[in-house]
PDB file of C-alpha atoms and ligand atoms in Angstrom:
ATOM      1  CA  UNK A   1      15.300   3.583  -3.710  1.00  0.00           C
ATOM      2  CA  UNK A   2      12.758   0.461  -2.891  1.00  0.00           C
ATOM      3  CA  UNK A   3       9.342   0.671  -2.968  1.00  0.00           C
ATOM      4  CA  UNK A   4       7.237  -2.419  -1.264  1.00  0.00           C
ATOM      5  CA  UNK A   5       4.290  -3.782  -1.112  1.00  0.00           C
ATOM      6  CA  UNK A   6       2.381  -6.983  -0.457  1.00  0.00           C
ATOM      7  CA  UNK A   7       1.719  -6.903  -4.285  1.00  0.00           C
ATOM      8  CA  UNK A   8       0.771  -4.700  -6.461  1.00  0.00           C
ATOM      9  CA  UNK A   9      -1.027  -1.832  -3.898  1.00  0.00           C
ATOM     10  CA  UNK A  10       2.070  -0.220  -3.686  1.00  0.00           C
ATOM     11  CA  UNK A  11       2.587   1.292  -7.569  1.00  0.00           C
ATOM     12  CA  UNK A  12      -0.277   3.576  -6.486  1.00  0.00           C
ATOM     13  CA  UNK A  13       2.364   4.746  -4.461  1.00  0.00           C
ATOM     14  CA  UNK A  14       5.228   4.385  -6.948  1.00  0.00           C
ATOM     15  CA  UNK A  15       2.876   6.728  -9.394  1.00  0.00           C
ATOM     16  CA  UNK A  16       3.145   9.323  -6.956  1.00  0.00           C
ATOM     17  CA  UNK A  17       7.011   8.997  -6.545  1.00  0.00           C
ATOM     18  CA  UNK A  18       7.924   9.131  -9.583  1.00  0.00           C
ATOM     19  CA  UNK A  19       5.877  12.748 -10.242  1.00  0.00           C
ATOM     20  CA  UNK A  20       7.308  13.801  -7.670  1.00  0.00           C
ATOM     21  CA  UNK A  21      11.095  12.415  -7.895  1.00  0.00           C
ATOM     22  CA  UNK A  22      11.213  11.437 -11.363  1.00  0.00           C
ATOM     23  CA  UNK A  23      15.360  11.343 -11.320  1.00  0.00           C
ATOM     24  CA  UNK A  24      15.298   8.819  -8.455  1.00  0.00           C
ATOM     25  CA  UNK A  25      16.010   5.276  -9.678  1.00  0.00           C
ATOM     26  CA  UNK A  26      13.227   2.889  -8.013  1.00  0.00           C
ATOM     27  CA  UNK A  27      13.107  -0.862  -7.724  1.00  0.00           C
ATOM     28  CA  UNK A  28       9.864  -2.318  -6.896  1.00  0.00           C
ATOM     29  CA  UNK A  29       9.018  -5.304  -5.106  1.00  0.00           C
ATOM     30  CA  UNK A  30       5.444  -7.215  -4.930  1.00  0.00           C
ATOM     31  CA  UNK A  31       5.444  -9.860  -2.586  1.00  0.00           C
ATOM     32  CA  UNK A  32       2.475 -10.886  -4.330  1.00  0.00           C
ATOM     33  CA  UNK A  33       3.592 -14.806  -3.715  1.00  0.00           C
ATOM     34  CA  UNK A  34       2.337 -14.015   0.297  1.00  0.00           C
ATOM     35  CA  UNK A  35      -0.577 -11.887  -0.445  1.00  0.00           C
ATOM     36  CA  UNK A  36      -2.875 -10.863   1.020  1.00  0.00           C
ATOM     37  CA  UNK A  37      -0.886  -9.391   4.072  1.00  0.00           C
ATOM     38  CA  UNK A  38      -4.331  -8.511   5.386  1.00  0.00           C
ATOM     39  CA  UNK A  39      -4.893 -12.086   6.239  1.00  0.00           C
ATOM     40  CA  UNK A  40      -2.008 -13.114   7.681  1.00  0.00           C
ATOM     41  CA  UNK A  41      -0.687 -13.030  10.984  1.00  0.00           C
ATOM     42  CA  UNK A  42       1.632 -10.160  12.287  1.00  0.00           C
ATOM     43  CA  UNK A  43       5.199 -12.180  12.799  1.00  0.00           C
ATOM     44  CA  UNK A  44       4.066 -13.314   9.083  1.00  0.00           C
ATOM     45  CA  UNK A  45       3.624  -9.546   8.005  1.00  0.00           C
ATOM     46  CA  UNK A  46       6.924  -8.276  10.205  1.00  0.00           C
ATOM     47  CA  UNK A  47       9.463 -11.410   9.085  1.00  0.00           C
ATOM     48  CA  UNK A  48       8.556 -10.449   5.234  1.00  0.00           C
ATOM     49  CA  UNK A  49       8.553  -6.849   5.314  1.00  0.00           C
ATOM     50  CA  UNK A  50      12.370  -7.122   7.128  1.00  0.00           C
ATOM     51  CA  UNK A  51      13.262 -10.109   4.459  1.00  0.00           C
ATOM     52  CA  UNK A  52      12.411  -7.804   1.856  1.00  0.00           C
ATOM     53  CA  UNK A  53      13.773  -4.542   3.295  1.00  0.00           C
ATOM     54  CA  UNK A  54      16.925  -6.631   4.051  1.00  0.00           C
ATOM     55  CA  UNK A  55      16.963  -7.718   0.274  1.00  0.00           C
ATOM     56  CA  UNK A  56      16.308  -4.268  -0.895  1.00  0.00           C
ATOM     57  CA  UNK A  57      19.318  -2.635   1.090  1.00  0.00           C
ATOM     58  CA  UNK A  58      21.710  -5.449  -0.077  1.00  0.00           C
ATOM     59  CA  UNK A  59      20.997  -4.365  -3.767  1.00  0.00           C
ATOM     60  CA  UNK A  60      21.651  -0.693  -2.863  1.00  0.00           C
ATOM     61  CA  UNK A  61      18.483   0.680  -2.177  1.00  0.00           C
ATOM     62  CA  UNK A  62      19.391   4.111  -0.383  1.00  0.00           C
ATOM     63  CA  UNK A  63      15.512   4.963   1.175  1.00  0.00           C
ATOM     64  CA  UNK A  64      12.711   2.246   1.724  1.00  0.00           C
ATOM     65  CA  UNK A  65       9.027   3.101   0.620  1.00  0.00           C
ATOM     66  CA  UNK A  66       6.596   0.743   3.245  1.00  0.00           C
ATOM     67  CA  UNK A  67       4.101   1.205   0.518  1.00  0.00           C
ATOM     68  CA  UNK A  68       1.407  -0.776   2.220  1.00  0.00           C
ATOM     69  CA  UNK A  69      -0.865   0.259   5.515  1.00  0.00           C
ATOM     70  CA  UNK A  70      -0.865  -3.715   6.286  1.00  0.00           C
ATOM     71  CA  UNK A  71       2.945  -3.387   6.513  1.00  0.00           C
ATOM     72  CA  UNK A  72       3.309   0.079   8.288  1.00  0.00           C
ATOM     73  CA  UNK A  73       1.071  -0.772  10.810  1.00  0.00           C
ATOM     74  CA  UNK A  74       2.681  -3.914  11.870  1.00  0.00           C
ATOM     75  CA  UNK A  75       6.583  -3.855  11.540  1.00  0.00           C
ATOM     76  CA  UNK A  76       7.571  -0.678  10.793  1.00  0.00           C
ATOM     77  CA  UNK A  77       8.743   0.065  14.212  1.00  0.00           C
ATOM     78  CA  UNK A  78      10.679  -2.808  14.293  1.00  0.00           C
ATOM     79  CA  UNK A  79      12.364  -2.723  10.813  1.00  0.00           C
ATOM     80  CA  UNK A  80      12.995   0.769  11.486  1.00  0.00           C
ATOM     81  CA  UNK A  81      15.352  -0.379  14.541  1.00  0.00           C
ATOM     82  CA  UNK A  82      16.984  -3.101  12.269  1.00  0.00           C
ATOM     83  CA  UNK A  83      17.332  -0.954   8.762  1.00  0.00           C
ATOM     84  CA  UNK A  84      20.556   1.333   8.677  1.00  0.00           C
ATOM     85  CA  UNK A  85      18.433   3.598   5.803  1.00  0.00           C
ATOM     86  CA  UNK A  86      15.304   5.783   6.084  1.00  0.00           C
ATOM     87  CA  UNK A  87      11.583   4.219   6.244  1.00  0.00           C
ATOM     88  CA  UNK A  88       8.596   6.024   4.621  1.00  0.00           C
ATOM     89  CA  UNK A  89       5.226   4.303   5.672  1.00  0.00           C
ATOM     90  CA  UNK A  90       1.677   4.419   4.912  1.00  0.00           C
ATOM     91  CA  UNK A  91      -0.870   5.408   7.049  1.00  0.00           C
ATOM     92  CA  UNK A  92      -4.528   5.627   6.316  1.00  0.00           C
ATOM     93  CA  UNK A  93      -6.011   9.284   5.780  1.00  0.00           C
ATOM     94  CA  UNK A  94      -7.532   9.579   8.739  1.00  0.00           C
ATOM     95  CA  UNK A  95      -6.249  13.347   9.779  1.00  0.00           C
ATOM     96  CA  UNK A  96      -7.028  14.927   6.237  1.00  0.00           C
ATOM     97  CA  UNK A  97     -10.794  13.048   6.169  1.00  0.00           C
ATOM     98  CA  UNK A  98     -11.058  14.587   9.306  1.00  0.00           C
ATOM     99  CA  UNK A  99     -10.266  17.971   8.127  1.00  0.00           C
ATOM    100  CA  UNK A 100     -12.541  17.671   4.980  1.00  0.00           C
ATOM    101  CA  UNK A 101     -15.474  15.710   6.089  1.00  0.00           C
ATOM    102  CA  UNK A 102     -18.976  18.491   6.457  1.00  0.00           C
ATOM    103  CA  UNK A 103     -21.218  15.809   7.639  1.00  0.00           C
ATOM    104  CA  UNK A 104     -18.575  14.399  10.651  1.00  0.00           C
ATOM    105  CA  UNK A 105     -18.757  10.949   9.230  1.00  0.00           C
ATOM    106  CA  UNK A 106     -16.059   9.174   7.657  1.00  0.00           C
ATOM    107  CA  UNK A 107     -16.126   5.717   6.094  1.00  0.00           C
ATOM    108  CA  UNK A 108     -12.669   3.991   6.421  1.00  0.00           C
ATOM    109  CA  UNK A 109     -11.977   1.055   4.110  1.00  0.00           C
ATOM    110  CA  UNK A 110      -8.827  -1.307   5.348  1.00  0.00           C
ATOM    111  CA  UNK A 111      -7.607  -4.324   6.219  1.00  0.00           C
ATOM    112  CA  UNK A 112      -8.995  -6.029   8.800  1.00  0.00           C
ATOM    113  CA  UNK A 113      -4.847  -6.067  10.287  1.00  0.00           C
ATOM    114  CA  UNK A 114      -4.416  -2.515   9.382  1.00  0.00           C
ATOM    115  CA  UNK A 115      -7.960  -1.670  11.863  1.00  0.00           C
ATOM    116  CA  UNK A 116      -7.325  -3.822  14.400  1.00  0.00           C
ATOM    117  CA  UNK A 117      -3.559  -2.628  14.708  1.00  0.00           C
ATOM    118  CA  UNK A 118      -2.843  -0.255  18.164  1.00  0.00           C
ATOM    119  CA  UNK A 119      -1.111   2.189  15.410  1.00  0.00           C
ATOM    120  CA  UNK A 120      -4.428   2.609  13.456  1.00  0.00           C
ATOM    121  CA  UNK A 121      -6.423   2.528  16.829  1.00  0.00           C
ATOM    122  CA  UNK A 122      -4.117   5.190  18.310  1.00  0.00           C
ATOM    123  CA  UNK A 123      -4.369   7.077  14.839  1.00  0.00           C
ATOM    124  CA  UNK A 124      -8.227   7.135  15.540  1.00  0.00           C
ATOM    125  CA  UNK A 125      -8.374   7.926  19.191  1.00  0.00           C
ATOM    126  CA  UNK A 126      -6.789  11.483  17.769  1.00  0.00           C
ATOM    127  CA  UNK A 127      -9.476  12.556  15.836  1.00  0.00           C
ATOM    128  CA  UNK A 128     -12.527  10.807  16.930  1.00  0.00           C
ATOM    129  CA  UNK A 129     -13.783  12.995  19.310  1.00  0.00           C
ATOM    130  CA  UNK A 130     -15.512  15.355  16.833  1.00  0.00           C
ATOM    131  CA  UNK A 131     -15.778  13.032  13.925  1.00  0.00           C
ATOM    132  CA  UNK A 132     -17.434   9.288  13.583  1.00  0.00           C
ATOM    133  CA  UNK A 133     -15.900   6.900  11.526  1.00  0.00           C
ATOM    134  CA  UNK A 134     -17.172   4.105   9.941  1.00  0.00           C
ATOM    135  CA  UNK A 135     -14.199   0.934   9.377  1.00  0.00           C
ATOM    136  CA  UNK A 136     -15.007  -1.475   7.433  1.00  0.00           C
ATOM    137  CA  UNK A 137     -12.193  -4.286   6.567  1.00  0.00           C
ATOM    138  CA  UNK A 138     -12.151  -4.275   2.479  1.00  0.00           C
ATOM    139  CA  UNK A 139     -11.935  -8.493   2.434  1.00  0.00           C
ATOM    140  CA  UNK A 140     -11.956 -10.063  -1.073  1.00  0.00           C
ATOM    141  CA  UNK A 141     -10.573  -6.421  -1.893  1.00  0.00           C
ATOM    142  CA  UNK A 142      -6.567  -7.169  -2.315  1.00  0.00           C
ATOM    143  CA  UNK A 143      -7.536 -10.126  -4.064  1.00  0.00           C
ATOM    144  CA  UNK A 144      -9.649  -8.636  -7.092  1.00  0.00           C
ATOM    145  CA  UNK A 145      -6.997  -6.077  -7.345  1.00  0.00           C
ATOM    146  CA  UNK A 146      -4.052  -8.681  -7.861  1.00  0.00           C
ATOM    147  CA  UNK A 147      -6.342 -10.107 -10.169  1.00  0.00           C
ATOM    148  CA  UNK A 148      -6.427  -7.212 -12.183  1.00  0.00           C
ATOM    149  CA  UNK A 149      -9.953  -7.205 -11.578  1.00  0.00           C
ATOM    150  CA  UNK A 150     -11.288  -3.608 -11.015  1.00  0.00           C
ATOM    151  CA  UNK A 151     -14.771  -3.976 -12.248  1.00  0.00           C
ATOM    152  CA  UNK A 152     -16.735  -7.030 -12.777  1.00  0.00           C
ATOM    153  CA  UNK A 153     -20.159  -7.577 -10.876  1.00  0.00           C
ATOM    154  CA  UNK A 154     -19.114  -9.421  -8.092  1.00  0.00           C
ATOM    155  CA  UNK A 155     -16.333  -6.993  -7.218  1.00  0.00           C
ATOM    156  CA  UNK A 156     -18.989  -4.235  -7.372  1.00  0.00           C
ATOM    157  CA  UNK A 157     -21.799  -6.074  -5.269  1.00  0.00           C
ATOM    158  CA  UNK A 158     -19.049  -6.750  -2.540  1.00  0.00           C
ATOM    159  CA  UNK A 159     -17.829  -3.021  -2.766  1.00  0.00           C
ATOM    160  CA  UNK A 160     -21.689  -1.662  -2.570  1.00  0.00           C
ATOM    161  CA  UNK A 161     -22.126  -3.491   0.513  1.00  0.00           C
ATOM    162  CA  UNK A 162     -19.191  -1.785   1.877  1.00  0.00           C
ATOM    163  CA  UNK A 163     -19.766   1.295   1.096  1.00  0.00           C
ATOM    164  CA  UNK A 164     -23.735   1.660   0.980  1.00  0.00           C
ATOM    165  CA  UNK A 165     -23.759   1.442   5.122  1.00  0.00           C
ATOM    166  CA  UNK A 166     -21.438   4.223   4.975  1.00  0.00           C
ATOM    167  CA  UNK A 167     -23.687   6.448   2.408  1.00  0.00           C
ATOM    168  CA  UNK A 168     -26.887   5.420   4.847  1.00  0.00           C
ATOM    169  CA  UNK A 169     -25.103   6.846   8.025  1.00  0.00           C
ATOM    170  CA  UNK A 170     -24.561   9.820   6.145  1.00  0.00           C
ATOM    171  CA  UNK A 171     -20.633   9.575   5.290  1.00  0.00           C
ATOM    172  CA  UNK A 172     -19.574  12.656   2.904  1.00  0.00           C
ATOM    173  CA  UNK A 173     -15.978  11.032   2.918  1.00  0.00           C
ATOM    174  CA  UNK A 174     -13.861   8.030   2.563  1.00  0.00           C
ATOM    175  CA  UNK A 175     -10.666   6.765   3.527  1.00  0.00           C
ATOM    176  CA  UNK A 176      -8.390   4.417   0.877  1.00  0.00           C
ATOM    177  CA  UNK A 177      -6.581   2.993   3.780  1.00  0.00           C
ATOM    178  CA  UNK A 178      -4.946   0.110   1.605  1.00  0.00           C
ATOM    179  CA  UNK A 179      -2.607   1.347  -1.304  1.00  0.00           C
ATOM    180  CA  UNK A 180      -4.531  -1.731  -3.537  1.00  0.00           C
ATOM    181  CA  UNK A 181      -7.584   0.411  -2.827  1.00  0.00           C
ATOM    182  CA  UNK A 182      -7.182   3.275  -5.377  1.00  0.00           C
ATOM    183  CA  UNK A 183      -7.500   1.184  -8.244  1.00  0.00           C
ATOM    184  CA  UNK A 184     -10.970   1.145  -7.571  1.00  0.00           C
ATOM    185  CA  UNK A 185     -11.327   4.790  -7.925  1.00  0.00           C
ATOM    186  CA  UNK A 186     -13.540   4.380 -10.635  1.00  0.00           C
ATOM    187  CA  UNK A 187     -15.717   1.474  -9.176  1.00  0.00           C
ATOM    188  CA  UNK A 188     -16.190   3.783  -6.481  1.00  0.00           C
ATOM    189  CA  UNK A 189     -17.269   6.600  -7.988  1.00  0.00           C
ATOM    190  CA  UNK A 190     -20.058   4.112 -10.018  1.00  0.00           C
ATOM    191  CA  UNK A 191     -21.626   3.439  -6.760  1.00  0.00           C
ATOM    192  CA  UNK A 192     -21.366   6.501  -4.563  1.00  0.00           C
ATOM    193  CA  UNK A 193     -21.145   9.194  -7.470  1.00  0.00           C
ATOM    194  CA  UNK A 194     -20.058  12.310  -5.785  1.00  0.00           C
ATOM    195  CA  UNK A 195     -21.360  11.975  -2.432  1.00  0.00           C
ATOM    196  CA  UNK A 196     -18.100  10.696  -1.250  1.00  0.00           C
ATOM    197  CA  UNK A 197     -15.156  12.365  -1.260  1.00  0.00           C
ATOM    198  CA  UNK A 198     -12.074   9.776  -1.570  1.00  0.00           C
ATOM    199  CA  UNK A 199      -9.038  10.601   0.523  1.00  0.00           C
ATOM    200  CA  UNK A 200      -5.895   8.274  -1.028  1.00  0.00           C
ATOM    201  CA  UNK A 201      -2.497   9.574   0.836  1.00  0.00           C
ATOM    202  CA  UNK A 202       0.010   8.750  -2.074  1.00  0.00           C
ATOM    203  CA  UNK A 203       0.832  12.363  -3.138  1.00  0.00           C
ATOM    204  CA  UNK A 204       1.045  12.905   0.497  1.00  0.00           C
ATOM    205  CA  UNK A 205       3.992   9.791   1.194  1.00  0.00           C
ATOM    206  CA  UNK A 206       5.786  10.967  -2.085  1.00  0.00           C
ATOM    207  CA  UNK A 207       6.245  14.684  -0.547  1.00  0.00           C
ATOM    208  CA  UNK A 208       7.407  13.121   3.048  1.00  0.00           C
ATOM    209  CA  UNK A 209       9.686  11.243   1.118  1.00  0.00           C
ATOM    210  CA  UNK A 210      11.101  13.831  -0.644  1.00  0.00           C
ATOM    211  CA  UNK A 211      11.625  15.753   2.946  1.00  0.00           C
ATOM    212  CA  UNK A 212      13.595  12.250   3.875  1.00  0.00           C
ATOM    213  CA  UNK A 213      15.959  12.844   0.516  1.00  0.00           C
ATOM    214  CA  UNK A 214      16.799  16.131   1.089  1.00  0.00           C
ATOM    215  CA  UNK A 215      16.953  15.882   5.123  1.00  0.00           C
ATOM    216  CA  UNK A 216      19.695  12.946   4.424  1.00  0.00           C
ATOM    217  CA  UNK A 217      21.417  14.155   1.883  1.00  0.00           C
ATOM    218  CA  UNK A 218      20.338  11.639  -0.599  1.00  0.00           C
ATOM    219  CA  UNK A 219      18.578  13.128  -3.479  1.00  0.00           C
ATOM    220  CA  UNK A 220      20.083  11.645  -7.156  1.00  0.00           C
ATOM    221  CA  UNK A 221      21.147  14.254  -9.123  1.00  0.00           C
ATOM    222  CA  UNK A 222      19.267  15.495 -11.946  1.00  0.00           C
ATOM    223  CA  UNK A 223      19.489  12.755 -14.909  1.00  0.00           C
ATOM    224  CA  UNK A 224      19.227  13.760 -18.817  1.00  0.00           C
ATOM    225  CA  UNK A 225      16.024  10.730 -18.919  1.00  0.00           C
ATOM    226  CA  UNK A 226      14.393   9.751 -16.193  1.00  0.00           C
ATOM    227  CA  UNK A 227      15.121   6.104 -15.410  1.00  0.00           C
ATOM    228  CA  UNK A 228      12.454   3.031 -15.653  1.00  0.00           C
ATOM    229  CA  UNK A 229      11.873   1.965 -12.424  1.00  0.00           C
ATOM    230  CA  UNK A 230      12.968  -1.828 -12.518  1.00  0.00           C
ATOM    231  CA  UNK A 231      10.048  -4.510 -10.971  1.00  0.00           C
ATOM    232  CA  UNK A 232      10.054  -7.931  -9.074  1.00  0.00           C
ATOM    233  CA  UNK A 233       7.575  -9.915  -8.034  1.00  0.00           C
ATOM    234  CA  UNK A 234       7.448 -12.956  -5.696  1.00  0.00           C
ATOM    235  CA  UNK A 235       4.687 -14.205  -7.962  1.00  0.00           C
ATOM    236  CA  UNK A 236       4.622 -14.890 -11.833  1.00  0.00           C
ATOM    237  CA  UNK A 237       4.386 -11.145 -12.338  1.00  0.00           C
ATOM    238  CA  UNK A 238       1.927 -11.046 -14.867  1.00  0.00           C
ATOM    239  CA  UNK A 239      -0.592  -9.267 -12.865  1.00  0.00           C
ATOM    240  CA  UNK A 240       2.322  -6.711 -11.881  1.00  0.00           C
ATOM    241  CA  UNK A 241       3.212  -5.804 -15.985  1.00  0.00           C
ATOM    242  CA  UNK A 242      -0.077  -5.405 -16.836  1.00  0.00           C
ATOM    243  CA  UNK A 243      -1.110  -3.287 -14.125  1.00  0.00           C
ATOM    244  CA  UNK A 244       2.411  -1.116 -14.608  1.00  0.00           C
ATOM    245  CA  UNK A 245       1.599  -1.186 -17.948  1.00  0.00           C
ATOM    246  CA  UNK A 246      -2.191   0.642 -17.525  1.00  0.00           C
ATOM    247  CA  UNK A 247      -1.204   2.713 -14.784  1.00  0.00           C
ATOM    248  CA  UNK A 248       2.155   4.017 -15.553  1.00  0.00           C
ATOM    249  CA  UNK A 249       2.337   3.823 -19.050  1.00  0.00           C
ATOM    250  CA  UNK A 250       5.781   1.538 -18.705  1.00  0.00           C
ATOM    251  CA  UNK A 251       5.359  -1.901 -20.769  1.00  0.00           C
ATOM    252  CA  UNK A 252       8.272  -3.777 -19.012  1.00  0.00           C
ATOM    253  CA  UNK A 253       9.653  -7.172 -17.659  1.00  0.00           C
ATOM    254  CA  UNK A 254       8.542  -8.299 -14.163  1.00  0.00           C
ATOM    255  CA  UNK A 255      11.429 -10.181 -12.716  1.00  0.00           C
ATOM    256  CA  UNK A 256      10.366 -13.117 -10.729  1.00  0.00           C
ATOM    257  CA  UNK A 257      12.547 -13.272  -7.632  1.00  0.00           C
ATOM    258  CA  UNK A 258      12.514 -15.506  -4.417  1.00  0.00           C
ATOM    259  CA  UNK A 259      13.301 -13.549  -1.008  1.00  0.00           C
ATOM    260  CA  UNK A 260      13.229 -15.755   1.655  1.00  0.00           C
ATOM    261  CA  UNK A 261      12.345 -15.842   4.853  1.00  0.00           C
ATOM    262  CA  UNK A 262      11.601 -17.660   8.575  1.00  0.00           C
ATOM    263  CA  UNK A 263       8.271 -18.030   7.671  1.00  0.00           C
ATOM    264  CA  UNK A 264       7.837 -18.646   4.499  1.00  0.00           C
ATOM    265  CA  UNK A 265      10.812 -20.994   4.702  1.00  0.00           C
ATOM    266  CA  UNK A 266       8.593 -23.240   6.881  1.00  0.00           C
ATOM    267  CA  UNK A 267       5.593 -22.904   4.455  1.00  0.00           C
ATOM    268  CA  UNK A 268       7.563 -24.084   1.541  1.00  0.00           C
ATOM    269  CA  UNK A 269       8.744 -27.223   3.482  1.00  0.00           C
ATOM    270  CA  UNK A 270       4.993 -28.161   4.471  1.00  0.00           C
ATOM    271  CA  UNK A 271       3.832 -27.806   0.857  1.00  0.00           C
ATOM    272  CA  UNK A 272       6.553 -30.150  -0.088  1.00  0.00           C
TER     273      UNK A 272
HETATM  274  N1  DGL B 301      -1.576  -2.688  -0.130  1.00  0.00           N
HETATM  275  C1  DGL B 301      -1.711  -3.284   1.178  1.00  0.00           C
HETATM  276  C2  DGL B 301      -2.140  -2.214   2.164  1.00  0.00           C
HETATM  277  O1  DGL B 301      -1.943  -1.043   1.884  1.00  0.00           O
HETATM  278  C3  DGL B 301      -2.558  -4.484   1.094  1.00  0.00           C
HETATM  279  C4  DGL B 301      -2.366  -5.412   2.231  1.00  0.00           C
HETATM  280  C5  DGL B 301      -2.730  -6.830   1.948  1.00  0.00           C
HETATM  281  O2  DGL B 301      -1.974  -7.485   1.218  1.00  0.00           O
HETATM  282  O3  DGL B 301      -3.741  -7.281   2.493  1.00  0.00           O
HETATM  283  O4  DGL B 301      -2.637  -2.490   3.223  1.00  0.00           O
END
């Protein structure tokens, strides 16, 4: 099965998988080269999230994992046309906040593509009528994260001035509407303590995906060990092991692999 993400976001998501499915073998890709999705433009986002679900199906990959909100928002409709295998996306918690929030106001931290995409707007448009939320685009966020930086002072002065507008207008809840955005968790706990209740949907896409498995037919059979998911990375990777390493508990090689595409094709040439 592949997981993807623009970089490392997505083993947030892989965590949750592999609780959840831990006989399923799982090959992750970071197109960390390209990231920030959140900053590019959508052909960008839609030509490398079918380059990479193209590459994923020609090594086998039965399901695909969209394990980015950037990603889902902007192709998936269209690589779900072009893929012959089942798509899980991502999409920001905005029906469960709704459900918890007390107060009726929700803070929702994205990408600026992810809030400004009809899917997200449409998303919205179902439950605003009761609730308000507050979206603010998380930039500089991605970054820190594929920095492996969860926690220094300037990552925490730019999250407190996302998040105390929120606390002022009275937000009991928040939205982790990027899968980058959980390994914050702590950082945002430092700021807001408990007067926010943090809504991240992983368990949530590992349990649809599960329904996929069994709906087609595909669910591996029960293995003596579980199997090591195997990683790649557009970039050097180092970010990637490290962050596998802390968060999953699995101290293995990133494989550096190039997946072209239309786009970045032309980007190469100009940089050369
Ligand atoms: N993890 C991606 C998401 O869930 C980050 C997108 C980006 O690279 O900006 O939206």
């Amino acid at each position: 099965m592949g997981v993807f993400d623009s970089g490392l976001g997505g083993l947030s998501v892989l965590r949750a998988v592999r609780t959840a499915l831990p006989h399923e073998p799982l090959v992750y890709v970071a197109d960390s080269r390209y990231a920030p999705y959140g900053e590019r433009d959508d052909d960008f986002i839609v030509d490398r999230t079918m380059a990479i679900g193209q590459w994923l199906v020609a090594r086998g990959a039965k399901a695909l994992v969209v394990a980015c909100n950037t990603a889902t928002a902007q192709s998936i409709a269209f690589v779900r046309e072009r893929l012959s295998i089942p798509l899980i996306g991502v999409e920001p918690g905005v029906k469960p906040a709704a459900a918890l929030s007390k107060t009726r106001v929700v803070g929702v931290l994205a990408t600026a593509v992810t809030l400004r995409s009809l899917r997200f707007q449409a998303l919205l448009d179902r439950y605003a009528a009761d609730c308000r939320f507050i979206c603010q685009p998380g930039h500089g966020l991605v970054q820190a994260v594929e920095r492996c930086d969860t926690r220094s002072p300037e990552l925490m002065a730019l999250l407190s001035g996302y998040l105390q507008p929120m606390l002022d207008a009275g937000a009991d809840t928040l939205v982790l509407g990027c899968t980058h955005y959980p390994f914050l968790d702590e950082a945002i706990r430092s700021i807001a303590g408990d007067r926010l209740q943090i809504v991240d949907t992983s368990v949530a896409i590992a349990r649809q995906l599960e329904r996929q498995l069994d709906l087609h037919g595909l669910r591996a059979a029960p293995s003596a060990s579980a199997p090591l998911p195997l990683f790649y990375s557009t970039a050097d990777g180092e970010s990637q092991r490290q962050l596998a390493a802390t968060l999953l508990g699995i101290d293995t090689r990133v494989q550096h692999v190039v997946i072209p595409s239309r786009r970045t094709q032309s980007l190469e040439s100009d940089a050369a």
